[in-house]
């Protein structure tokens, strides 16, 4: 099994080394990770400048490469350079990725990028306190999770969060009822107001959610999907408000903002030349 490992904390994160160590018991590991921290970058990709990668021998046991890009870039590039990747693991993030945090998470984005490319993606995160997480203590739990998830080929995208001292593991859903983001106001050295986007702790949680599991010292395992369509709302509104039906006979047109590949453009050119001649 070929396992590509990425993260959003950067290639020198201890969480990435800990994950690579455990993952290497399950298959061939290659690391492609950002050269600097990219936390909360979400699913950004770099499109206005080129990407490059450098071999990173500091992660001695592993074939590791750092990229001047985002977590999603790393997966796109890693999958392009290393053929036949089976699964992408992202993490272990220093900080939880639960509830609405998954919208901002670069860790999740790396796993999502794998799913977009038709591969499997698993994101792994753990909270940090005053000190760094005890990755040696977590290692047996990481191994249990990989033992459980790697054979489950039907799970295409999974979000895993480890509490500091796990007592068990459970399947969960995303807790989205409360948003934990907030804006804190403070003064800069000149006394001018500046703002810091941060989070507030959420105490009450719904049973069965990722946050609920972590608060109860259980590893939270949430299967996710890429389809953001609200299928219930779609069914309701399309029944109530009839809109137009595209004519089926017409060939589908390419969406304007999707770049036409060079090959397709050349083909078109050749066709129009042929018809002109
Ligand atoms: Mn991070």
mmCIF file of C-alpha atoms and ligand atoms in Angstrom:
data_model
loop_
_atom_site.group_PDB
_atom_site.id
_atom_site.type_symbol
_atom_site.label_atom_id
_atom_site.label_comp_id
_atom_site.label_asym_id
_atom_site.label_seq_id
_atom_site.Cartn_x
_atom_site.Cartn_y
_atom_site.Cartn_z
ATOM 1 C CA UNK A 1 0.000 0.000 0.000
ATOM 2 C CA UNK A 2 1.325 3.422 -0.998
ATOM 3 C CA UNK A 3 0.657 6.026 1.668
ATOM 4 C CA UNK A 4 1.160 9.715 0.952
ATOM 5 C CA UNK A 5 1.451 11.863 4.064
ATOM 6 C CA UNK A 6 0.750 15.590 4.173
ATOM 7 C CA UNK A 7 -0.224 18.105 6.852
ATOM 8 C CA UNK A 8 -0.827 21.793 7.379
ATOM 9 C CA UNK A 9 1.579 22.413 10.269
ATOM 10 C CA UNK A 10 4.586 22.122 7.975
ATOM 11 C CA UNK A 11 7.083 19.389 7.240
ATOM 12 C CA UNK A 12 8.985 19.794 10.530
ATOM 13 C CA UNK A 13 5.927 19.223 12.725
ATOM 14 C CA UNK A 14 6.362 16.442 15.318
ATOM 15 C CA UNK A 15 2.804 15.319 14.490
ATOM 16 C CA UNK A 16 3.800 14.490 10.932
ATOM 17 C CA UNK A 17 6.823 12.450 12.038
ATOM 18 C CA UNK A 18 4.642 10.572 14.550
ATOM 19 C CA UNK A 19 2.075 9.747 11.865
ATOM 20 C CA UNK A 20 4.722 8.642 9.346
ATOM 21 C CA UNK A 21 6.256 6.354 11.950
ATOM 22 C CA UNK A 22 2.976 4.517 12.604
ATOM 23 C CA UNK A 23 1.870 4.558 8.935
ATOM 24 C CA UNK A 24 5.115 2.913 7.820
ATOM 25 C CA UNK A 25 3.926 -0.316 9.525
ATOM 26 C CA UNK A 26 1.080 -0.439 7.000
ATOM 27 C CA UNK A 27 2.852 0.306 3.736
ATOM 28 C CA UNK A 28 5.289 2.396 1.770
ATOM 29 C CA UNK A 29 5.303 5.969 3.065
ATOM 30 C CA UNK A 30 6.183 9.153 1.237
ATOM 31 C CA UNK A 31 5.883 12.627 2.763
ATOM 32 C CA UNK A 32 4.949 15.732 0.789
ATOM 33 C CA UNK A 33 4.208 18.635 3.132
ATOM 34 C CA UNK A 34 4.273 22.442 3.203
ATOM 35 C CA UNK A 35 7.652 24.095 3.868
ATOM 36 C CA UNK A 36 6.038 26.440 6.429
ATOM 37 C CA UNK A 37 2.930 26.286 8.571
ATOM 38 C CA UNK A 38 -0.306 26.518 6.584
ATOM 39 C CA UNK A 39 -2.885 26.079 9.351
ATOM 40 C CA UNK A 40 -6.383 27.461 8.659
ATOM 41 C CA UNK A 41 -5.584 27.792 4.951
ATOM 42 C CA UNK A 42 -8.609 25.668 4.175
ATOM 43 C CA UNK A 43 -8.666 24.179 0.695
ATOM 44 C CA UNK A 44 -6.694 26.968 -0.986
ATOM 45 C CA UNK A 45 -4.583 26.047 -3.989
ATOM 46 C CA UNK A 46 -1.753 28.055 -5.549
ATOM 47 C CA UNK A 47 -2.513 29.059 -9.110
ATOM 48 C CA UNK A 48 -0.685 32.338 -9.703
ATOM 49 C CA UNK A 49 2.898 31.133 -9.228
ATOM 50 C CA UNK A 50 4.717 27.834 -9.809
ATOM 51 C CA UNK A 51 5.305 25.189 -7.153
ATOM 52 C CA UNK A 52 8.596 23.455 -6.414
ATOM 53 C CA UNK A 53 9.628 20.736 -3.998
ATOM 54 C CA UNK A 54 12.871 20.037 -2.132
ATOM 55 C CA UNK A 55 14.032 16.787 -0.639
ATOM 56 C CA UNK A 56 14.067 17.046 3.131
ATOM 57 C CA UNK A 57 16.633 14.628 4.594
ATOM 58 C CA UNK A 58 15.961 15.766 8.176
ATOM 59 C CA UNK A 59 13.128 13.222 8.326
ATOM 60 C CA UNK A 60 15.793 10.563 8.074
ATOM 61 C CA UNK A 61 13.758 7.374 7.803
ATOM 62 C CA UNK A 62 11.400 8.735 5.197
ATOM 63 C CA UNK A 63 11.330 9.898 1.631
ATOM 64 C CA UNK A 64 10.233 13.431 2.486
ATOM 65 C CA UNK A 65 9.709 16.530 0.360
ATOM 66 C CA UNK A 66 8.694 20.065 1.261
ATOM 67 C CA UNK A 67 6.633 22.246 -1.036
ATOM 68 C CA UNK A 68 6.228 26.031 -1.233
ATOM 69 C CA UNK A 69 2.467 25.646 -1.234
ATOM 70 C CA UNK A 70 -0.712 24.815 0.621
ATOM 71 C CA UNK A 71 -1.782 21.440 2.032
ATOM 72 C CA UNK A 72 -4.023 20.842 -1.009
ATOM 73 C CA UNK A 73 -1.087 21.754 -3.304
ATOM 74 C CA UNK A 74 1.072 19.162 -1.551
ATOM 75 C CA UNK A 75 -1.437 16.389 -2.204
ATOM 76 C CA UNK A 76 -2.014 17.452 -5.816
ATOM 77 C CA UNK A 77 1.744 17.519 -6.436
ATOM 78 C CA UNK A 78 2.469 14.371 -4.421
ATOM 79 C CA UNK A 79 -0.128 12.362 -6.318
ATOM 80 C CA UNK A 80 1.177 13.731 -9.621
ATOM 81 C CA UNK A 81 4.808 12.828 -8.875
ATOM 82 C CA UNK A 82 4.240 9.521 -7.105
ATOM 83 C CA UNK A 83 1.984 7.252 -9.123
ATOM 84 C CA UNK A 84 -0.478 4.763 -7.647
ATOM 85 C CA UNK A 85 -0.997 6.391 -4.270
ATOM 86 C CA UNK A 86 -3.618 4.377 -2.384
ATOM 87 C CA UNK A 87 -4.402 6.668 0.486
ATOM 88 C CA UNK A 88 -3.491 10.138 1.747
ATOM 89 C CA UNK A 89 -3.059 10.667 5.490
ATOM 90 C CA UNK A 90 -2.973 14.232 6.779
ATOM 91 C CA UNK A 91 -1.646 15.206 10.207
ATOM 92 C CA UNK A 92 -1.307 14.601 12.977
ATOM 93 C CA UNK A 93 -2.462 18.184 13.383
ATOM 94 C CA UNK A 94 -1.454 20.123 16.480
ATOM 95 C CA UNK A 95 -4.964 21.161 17.431
ATOM 96 C CA UNK A 96 -8.388 19.551 17.020
ATOM 97 C CA UNK A 97 -10.386 19.746 13.788
ATOM 98 C CA UNK A 98 -13.974 19.343 14.887
ATOM 99 C CA UNK A 99 -17.307 21.039 14.269
ATOM 100 C CA UNK A 100 -17.188 24.111 12.062
ATOM 101 C CA UNK A 101 -13.380 24.087 12.287
ATOM 102 C CA UNK A 102 -13.314 21.616 9.432
ATOM 103 C CA UNK A 103 -14.271 24.449 7.060
ATOM 104 C CA UNK A 104 -11.049 26.295 7.876
ATOM 105 C CA UNK A 105 -8.779 23.304 8.325
ATOM 106 C CA UNK A 106 -5.801 22.767 6.049
ATOM 107 C CA UNK A 107 -5.398 19.296 7.550
ATOM 108 C CA UNK A 108 -8.854 18.326 6.331
ATOM 109 C CA UNK A 109 -8.220 20.044 2.990
ATOM 110 C CA UNK A 110 -5.296 17.711 2.262
ATOM 111 C CA UNK A 111 -7.563 14.700 2.854
ATOM 112 C CA UNK A 112 -10.334 16.330 0.796
ATOM 113 C CA UNK A 113 -7.904 16.924 -2.068
ATOM 114 C CA UNK A 114 -7.230 13.180 -2.083
ATOM 115 C CA UNK A 115 -10.966 12.487 -2.253
ATOM 116 C CA UNK A 116 -11.346 15.013 -5.100
ATOM 117 C CA UNK A 117 -8.660 13.084 -6.999
ATOM 118 C CA UNK A 118 -10.578 9.835 -6.515
ATOM 119 C CA UNK A 119 -8.298 8.577 -3.742
ATOM 120 C CA UNK A 120 -9.003 7.991 -0.081
ATOM 121 C CA UNK A 121 -8.189 10.672 2.476
ATOM 122 C CA UNK A 122 -7.909 10.470 6.257
ATOM 123 C CA UNK A 123 -7.274 13.554 8.423
ATOM 124 C CA UNK A 124 -5.862 13.091 11.935
ATOM 125 C CA UNK A 125 -5.711 15.749 14.654
ATOM 126 C CA UNK A 126 -5.219 16.093 18.405
ATOM 127 C CA UNK A 127 -5.652 19.023 20.797
ATOM 128 C CA UNK A 128 -2.637 20.826 22.199
ATOM 129 C CA UNK A 129 -2.487 22.191 25.719
ATOM 130 C CA UNK A 130 0.382 24.059 27.341
ATOM 131 C CA UNK A 131 2.753 21.368 26.133
ATOM 132 C CA UNK A 132 3.124 19.428 22.912
ATOM 133 C CA UNK A 133 0.917 16.329 22.533
ATOM 134 C CA UNK A 134 2.427 13.072 23.804
ATOM 135 C CA UNK A 135 2.698 11.369 20.422
ATOM 136 C CA UNK A 136 4.399 8.293 21.880
ATOM 137 C CA UNK A 137 1.360 7.720 24.100
ATOM 138 C CA UNK A 138 -1.007 8.301 21.152
ATOM 139 C CA UNK A 139 0.860 5.961 18.785
ATOM 140 C CA UNK A 140 -1.046 2.770 19.770
ATOM 141 C CA UNK A 141 -4.332 4.636 19.149
ATOM 142 C CA UNK A 142 -3.146 5.907 15.790
ATOM 143 C CA UNK A 143 -2.259 2.319 14.926
ATOM 144 C CA UNK A 144 -5.710 1.096 16.025
ATOM 145 C CA UNK A 145 -7.376 3.749 13.887
ATOM 146 C CA UNK A 146 -5.315 2.865 10.793
ATOM 147 C CA UNK A 147 -5.980 -0.838 11.383
ATOM 148 C CA UNK A 148 -9.677 -0.032 11.437
ATOM 149 C CA UNK A 149 -9.859 2.475 8.573
ATOM 150 C CA UNK A 150 -7.330 1.328 5.966
ATOM 151 C CA UNK A 151 -9.244 -1.865 5.082
ATOM 152 C CA UNK A 152 -12.562 0.066 4.945
ATOM 153 C CA UNK A 153 -12.337 0.951 1.265
ATOM 154 C CA UNK A 154 -15.888 2.334 1.209
ATOM 155 C CA UNK A 155 -14.876 5.169 3.543
ATOM 156 C CA UNK A 156 -13.478 7.728 1.100
ATOM 157 C CA UNK A 157 -12.966 10.659 3.455
ATOM 158 C CA UNK A 158 -12.607 10.387 7.221
ATOM 159 C CA UNK A 159 -11.880 12.929 9.946
ATOM 160 C CA UNK A 160 -10.201 11.517 13.072
ATOM 161 C CA UNK A 161 -9.552 13.418 16.309
ATOM 162 C CA UNK A 162 -7.583 11.988 19.243
ATOM 163 C CA UNK A 163 -8.106 13.235 22.815
ATOM 164 C CA UNK A 164 -4.892 13.472 24.877
ATOM 165 C CA UNK A 165 -5.643 10.250 26.811
ATOM 166 C CA UNK A 166 -8.092 8.098 24.843
ATOM 167 C CA UNK A 167 -10.388 5.686 26.689
ATOM 168 C CA UNK A 168 -12.080 4.344 23.542
ATOM 169 C CA UNK A 169 -13.111 5.142 19.964
ATOM 170 C CA UNK A 170 -16.474 6.055 18.482
ATOM 171 C CA UNK A 171 -18.139 6.903 15.180
ATOM 172 C CA UNK A 172 -19.351 10.474 15.186
ATOM 173 C CA UNK A 173 -20.999 13.192 13.096
ATOM 174 C CA UNK A 174 -19.862 16.795 12.727
ATOM 175 C CA UNK A 175 -21.108 19.181 15.406
ATOM 176 C CA UNK A 176 -22.173 22.291 13.484
ATOM 177 C CA UNK A 177 -24.956 23.753 15.626
ATOM 178 C CA UNK A 178 -22.655 26.232 17.358
ATOM 179 C CA UNK A 179 -19.917 28.283 15.736
ATOM 180 C CA UNK A 180 -16.883 28.718 17.969
ATOM 181 C CA UNK A 181 -15.244 31.503 15.962
ATOM 182 C CA UNK A 182 -15.076 34.952 17.535
ATOM 183 C CA UNK A 183 -13.315 38.274 17.014
ATOM 184 C CA UNK A 184 -11.200 39.576 19.887
ATOM 185 C CA UNK A 185 -10.400 43.293 20.021
ATOM 186 C CA UNK A 186 -7.096 44.575 21.338
ATOM 187 C CA UNK A 187 -4.749 47.503 20.971
ATOM 188 C CA UNK A 188 -1.558 47.663 18.910
ATOM 189 C CA UNK A 189 1.564 49.394 20.384
ATOM 190 C CA UNK A 190 0.224 52.744 19.106
ATOM 191 C CA UNK A 191 -3.068 52.170 20.882
ATOM 192 C CA UNK A 192 -5.031 51.560 17.699
ATOM 193 C CA UNK A 193 -7.653 48.830 17.684
ATOM 194 C CA UNK A 194 -6.693 45.592 16.001
ATOM 195 C CA UNK A 195 -8.668 42.379 15.744
ATOM 196 C CA UNK A 196 -7.771 38.776 16.298
ATOM 197 C CA UNK A 197 -9.894 35.970 14.837
ATOM 198 C CA UNK A 198 -9.923 33.273 17.459
ATOM 199 C CA UNK A 199 -12.187 30.649 19.016
ATOM 200 C CA UNK A 200 -14.249 30.439 22.179
ATOM 201 C CA UNK A 201 -14.695 27.184 24.046
ATOM 202 C CA UNK A 202 -18.044 25.439 23.525
ATOM 203 C CA UNK A 203 -19.188 23.628 26.667
ATOM 204 C CA UNK A 204 -22.447 21.958 25.735
ATOM 205 C CA UNK A 205 -22.427 19.517 22.874
ATOM 206 C CA UNK A 206 -24.832 17.189 21.169
ATOM 207 C CA UNK A 207 -24.529 13.499 21.764
ATOM 208 C CA UNK A 208 -22.844 11.587 18.944
ATOM 209 C CA UNK A 209 -20.829 14.504 17.603
ATOM 210 C CA UNK A 210 -17.075 14.856 17.220
ATOM 211 C CA UNK A 211 -16.881 17.466 19.989
ATOM 212 C CA UNK A 212 -18.959 15.279 22.306
ATOM 213 C CA UNK A 213 -16.622 12.296 21.793
ATOM 214 C CA UNK A 214 -13.463 14.334 22.445
ATOM 215 C CA UNK A 215 -14.949 15.801 25.631
ATOM 216 C CA UNK A 216 -15.513 12.234 26.783
ATOM 217 C CA UNK A 217 -11.921 11.201 26.057
ATOM 218 C CA UNK A 218 -12.860 9.108 23.042
ATOM 219 C CA UNK A 219 -11.222 9.060 19.635
ATOM 220 C CA UNK A 220 -13.738 10.639 17.244
ATOM 221 C CA UNK A 221 -14.042 9.077 13.777
ATOM 222 C CA UNK A 222 -16.302 10.955 11.340
ATOM 223 C CA UNK A 223 -16.950 9.743 7.792
ATOM 224 C CA UNK A 224 -17.387 12.779 5.502
ATOM 225 C CA UNK A 225 -18.516 13.329 1.931
ATOM 226 C CA UNK A 226 -17.642 15.981 -0.624
ATOM 227 C CA UNK A 227 -21.181 16.647 -1.822
ATOM 228 C CA UNK A 228 -22.341 19.886 -0.188
ATOM 229 C CA UNK A 229 -25.756 19.703 -1.854
ATOM 230 C CA UNK A 230 -28.602 19.961 0.631
ATOM 231 C CA UNK A 231 -30.594 17.127 -0.924
ATOM 232 C CA UNK A 232 -33.669 17.604 1.304
ATOM 233 C CA UNK A 233 -33.827 21.316 0.517
ATOM 234 C CA UNK A 234 -33.312 20.620 -3.185
ATOM 235 C CA UNK A 235 -36.167 18.112 -3.234
ATOM 236 C CA UNK A 236 -38.488 20.525 -1.366
ATOM 237 C CA UNK A 237 -37.738 23.668 -3.337
ATOM 238 C CA UNK A 238 -37.618 22.042 -6.759
ATOM 239 C CA UNK A 239 -41.024 20.504 -6.093
ATOM 240 C CA UNK A 240 -42.502 23.826 -4.968
ATOM 241 C CA UNK A 241 -40.804 26.208 -7.436
ATOM 242 C CA UNK A 242 -40.536 24.804 -10.930
ATOM 243 C CA UNK A 243 -37.593 26.223 -12.893
ATOM 244 C CA UNK A 244 -36.454 25.613 -16.447
ATOM 245 C CA UNK A 245 -35.331 22.251 -17.764
ATOM 246 C CA UNK A 246 -32.255 22.396 -20.013
ATOM 247 C CA UNK A 247 -33.026 21.037 -23.467
ATOM 248 C CA UNK A 248 -31.574 17.544 -23.533
ATOM 249 C CA UNK A 249 -30.794 17.517 -27.244
ATOM 250 C CA UNK A 250 -28.230 20.350 -26.979
ATOM 251 C CA UNK A 251 -24.646 19.269 -26.281
ATOM 252 C CA UNK A 252 -23.477 20.392 -22.819
ATOM 253 C CA UNK A 253 -21.378 23.540 -22.902
ATOM 254 C CA UNK A 254 -18.144 23.888 -20.907
ATOM 255 C CA UNK A 255 -18.509 26.227 -17.930
ATOM 256 C CA UNK A 256 -16.783 29.548 -18.638
ATOM 257 C CA UNK A 257 -14.417 29.465 -15.675
ATOM 258 C CA UNK A 258 -13.115 25.976 -16.331
ATOM 259 C CA UNK A 259 -9.899 26.414 -18.309
ATOM 260 C CA UNK A 260 -9.944 24.544 -21.593
ATOM 261 C CA UNK A 261 -6.917 22.272 -21.669
ATOM 262 C CA UNK A 262 -4.338 22.944 -24.326
ATOM 263 C CA UNK A 263 -5.013 19.606 -25.946
ATOM 264 C CA UNK A 264 -8.712 20.353 -26.236
ATOM 265 C CA UNK A 265 -7.981 23.832 -27.599
ATOM 266 C CA UNK A 266 -5.631 22.391 -30.217
ATOM 267 C CA UNK A 267 -8.212 19.808 -31.155
ATOM 268 C CA UNK A 268 -10.807 22.521 -31.611
ATOM 269 C CA UNK A 269 -8.391 24.541 -33.715
ATOM 270 C CA UNK A 270 -7.665 21.549 -35.918
ATOM 271 C CA UNK A 271 -11.394 20.898 -36.296
ATOM 272 C CA UNK A 272 -12.199 24.483 -37.263
ATOM 273 C CA UNK A 273 -9.286 24.509 -39.707
ATOM 274 C CA UNK A 274 -10.537 21.284 -41.236
ATOM 275 C CA UNK A 275 -14.049 22.618 -41.588
ATOM 276 C CA UNK A 276 -12.749 25.933 -42.950
ATOM 277 C CA UNK A 277 -10.677 24.092 -45.564
HETATM 278 MN MN1 LIG B 1 -2.440 22.912 11.740
#
